[in-house]
């Protein structure tokens, strides 16, 4: 099992930011997909949380996505 993390920042809460973090983490492990994702989002993502989680799950090619939104 390989584990990696990534942190990205932007001005708008877009799912593409979370997908970019996933891509960076996958690149660090050399994997093409993940078996699970731990995703932490800022409060700015509250209105787009479901869209972001779905986009990350699709990009990771897995259905095990857990995490939270900061308060």
PDB file of C-alpha atoms in Angstrom:
ATOM      1  CA  UNK A   1       0.000   0.000   0.000  1.00  0.00           C
ATOM      2  CA  UNK A   2       1.235   3.475  -0.881  1.00  0.00           C
ATOM      3  CA  UNK A   3       0.061   6.684   0.753  1.00  0.00           C
ATOM      4  CA  UNK A   4       0.559  10.249  -0.476  1.00  0.00           C
ATOM      5  CA  UNK A   5      -0.920  13.670   0.117  1.00  0.00           C
ATOM      6  CA  UNK A   6      -1.197  16.948  -1.745  1.00  0.00           C
ATOM      7  CA  UNK A   7      -2.411  20.447  -0.993  1.00  0.00           C
ATOM      8  CA  UNK A   8      -3.642  22.873  -3.620  1.00  0.00           C
ATOM      9  CA  UNK A   9      -5.021  26.399  -3.354  1.00  0.00           C
ATOM     10  CA  UNK A  10      -7.138  28.592  -5.563  1.00  0.00           C
ATOM     11  CA  UNK A  11      -9.476  31.550  -5.529  1.00  0.00           C
ATOM     12  CA  UNK A  12     -12.659  29.627  -6.326  1.00  0.00           C
ATOM     13  CA  UNK A  13     -14.027  26.419  -4.766  1.00  0.00           C
ATOM     14  CA  UNK A  14     -13.958  24.259  -7.896  1.00  0.00           C
ATOM     15  CA  UNK A  15     -13.878  20.483  -8.021  1.00  0.00           C
ATOM     16  CA  UNK A  16     -10.906  20.793 -10.389  1.00  0.00           C
ATOM     17  CA  UNK A  17      -8.792  21.892  -7.405  1.00  0.00           C
ATOM     18  CA  UNK A  18      -9.557  18.668  -5.555  1.00  0.00           C
ATOM     19  CA  UNK A  19      -8.918  16.672  -8.723  1.00  0.00           C
ATOM     20  CA  UNK A  20      -5.538  18.422  -9.070  1.00  0.00           C
ATOM     21  CA  UNK A  21      -4.627  17.443  -5.493  1.00  0.00           C
ATOM     22  CA  UNK A  22      -5.596  13.856  -6.264  1.00  0.00           C
ATOM     23  CA  UNK A  23      -3.477  13.858  -9.426  1.00  0.00           C
ATOM     24  CA  UNK A  24      -0.475  15.162  -7.485  1.00  0.00           C
ATOM     25  CA  UNK A  25      -0.889  12.513  -4.785  1.00  0.00           C
ATOM     26  CA  UNK A  26      -1.279   9.722  -7.349  1.00  0.00           C
ATOM     27  CA  UNK A  27       1.830  10.948  -9.169  1.00  0.00           C
ATOM     28  CA  UNK A  28       3.805  10.677  -5.938  1.00  0.00           C
ATOM     29  CA  UNK A  29       2.816   7.028  -5.575  1.00  0.00           C
ATOM     30  CA  UNK A  30       3.126   6.191  -9.253  1.00  0.00           C
ATOM     31  CA  UNK A  31      -0.405   4.762  -9.211  1.00  0.00           C
ATOM     32  CA  UNK A  32      -3.053   5.268 -11.875  1.00  0.00           C
ATOM     33  CA  UNK A  33      -5.953   5.042  -9.436  1.00  0.00           C
ATOM     34  CA  UNK A  34      -6.671   4.954  -5.705  1.00  0.00           C
ATOM     35  CA  UNK A  35      -8.379   2.348  -3.551  1.00  0.00           C
ATOM     36  CA  UNK A  36      -9.525   5.084  -1.178  1.00  0.00           C
ATOM     37  CA  UNK A  37      -9.367   8.853  -0.786  1.00  0.00           C
ATOM     38  CA  UNK A  38      -9.322  10.999   2.342  1.00  0.00           C
ATOM     39  CA  UNK A  39     -10.529  14.444   1.282  1.00  0.00           C
ATOM     40  CA  UNK A  40     -10.578  17.595   3.404  1.00  0.00           C
ATOM     41  CA  UNK A  41     -12.199  20.726   1.999  1.00  0.00           C
ATOM     42  CA  UNK A  42     -12.422  24.330   3.171  1.00  0.00           C
ATOM     43  CA  UNK A  43     -15.812  25.832   4.107  1.00  0.00           C
ATOM     44  CA  UNK A  44     -15.866  27.477   0.655  1.00  0.00           C
ATOM     45  CA  UNK A  45     -16.737  24.074  -0.821  1.00  0.00           C
ATOM     46  CA  UNK A  46     -19.907  23.665   1.270  1.00  0.00           C
ATOM     47  CA  UNK A  47     -22.213  24.506  -1.644  1.00  0.00           C
ATOM     48  CA  UNK A  48     -20.280  22.254  -4.039  1.00  0.00           C
ATOM     49  CA  UNK A  49     -19.381  19.355  -1.753  1.00  0.00           C
ATOM     50  CA  UNK A  50     -21.319  16.594  -3.531  1.00  0.00           C
ATOM     51  CA  UNK A  51     -20.065  17.674  -6.943  1.00  0.00           C
ATOM     52  CA  UNK A  52     -16.486  17.760  -5.658  1.00  0.00           C
ATOM     53  CA  UNK A  53     -16.658  14.359  -3.949  1.00  0.00           C
ATOM     54  CA  UNK A  54     -18.176  12.806  -7.077  1.00  0.00           C
ATOM     55  CA  UNK A  55     -15.492  14.343  -9.298  1.00  0.00           C
ATOM     56  CA  UNK A  56     -12.701  13.067  -7.048  1.00  0.00           C
ATOM     57  CA  UNK A  57     -14.221   9.577  -6.858  1.00  0.00           C
ATOM     58  CA  UNK A  58     -14.486   9.487 -10.642  1.00  0.00           C
ATOM     59  CA  UNK A  59     -10.901  10.707 -11.102  1.00  0.00           C
ATOM     60  CA  UNK A  60      -9.587   8.255  -8.476  1.00  0.00           C
ATOM     61  CA  UNK A  61     -11.592   5.408 -10.012  1.00  0.00           C
ATOM     62  CA  UNK A  62     -12.868   4.396  -6.582  1.00  0.00           C
ATOM     63  CA  UNK A  63     -15.998   4.775  -4.489  1.00  0.00           C
ATOM     64  CA  UNK A  64     -14.318   5.013  -1.087  1.00  0.00           C
ATOM     65  CA  UNK A  65     -14.062   8.746  -0.434  1.00  0.00           C
ATOM     66  CA  UNK A  66     -14.119   9.999   3.154  1.00  0.00           C
ATOM     67  CA  UNK A  67     -13.247  13.290   4.808  1.00  0.00           C
ATOM     68  CA  UNK A  68     -14.911  16.487   5.812  1.00  0.00           C
ATOM     69  CA  UNK A  69     -15.450  20.190   5.331  1.00  0.00           C
ATOM     70  CA  UNK A  70     -13.764  22.542   7.788  1.00  0.00           C
ATOM     71  CA  UNK A  71     -16.042  24.725   9.872  1.00  0.00           C
TER      72      UNK A  71
END
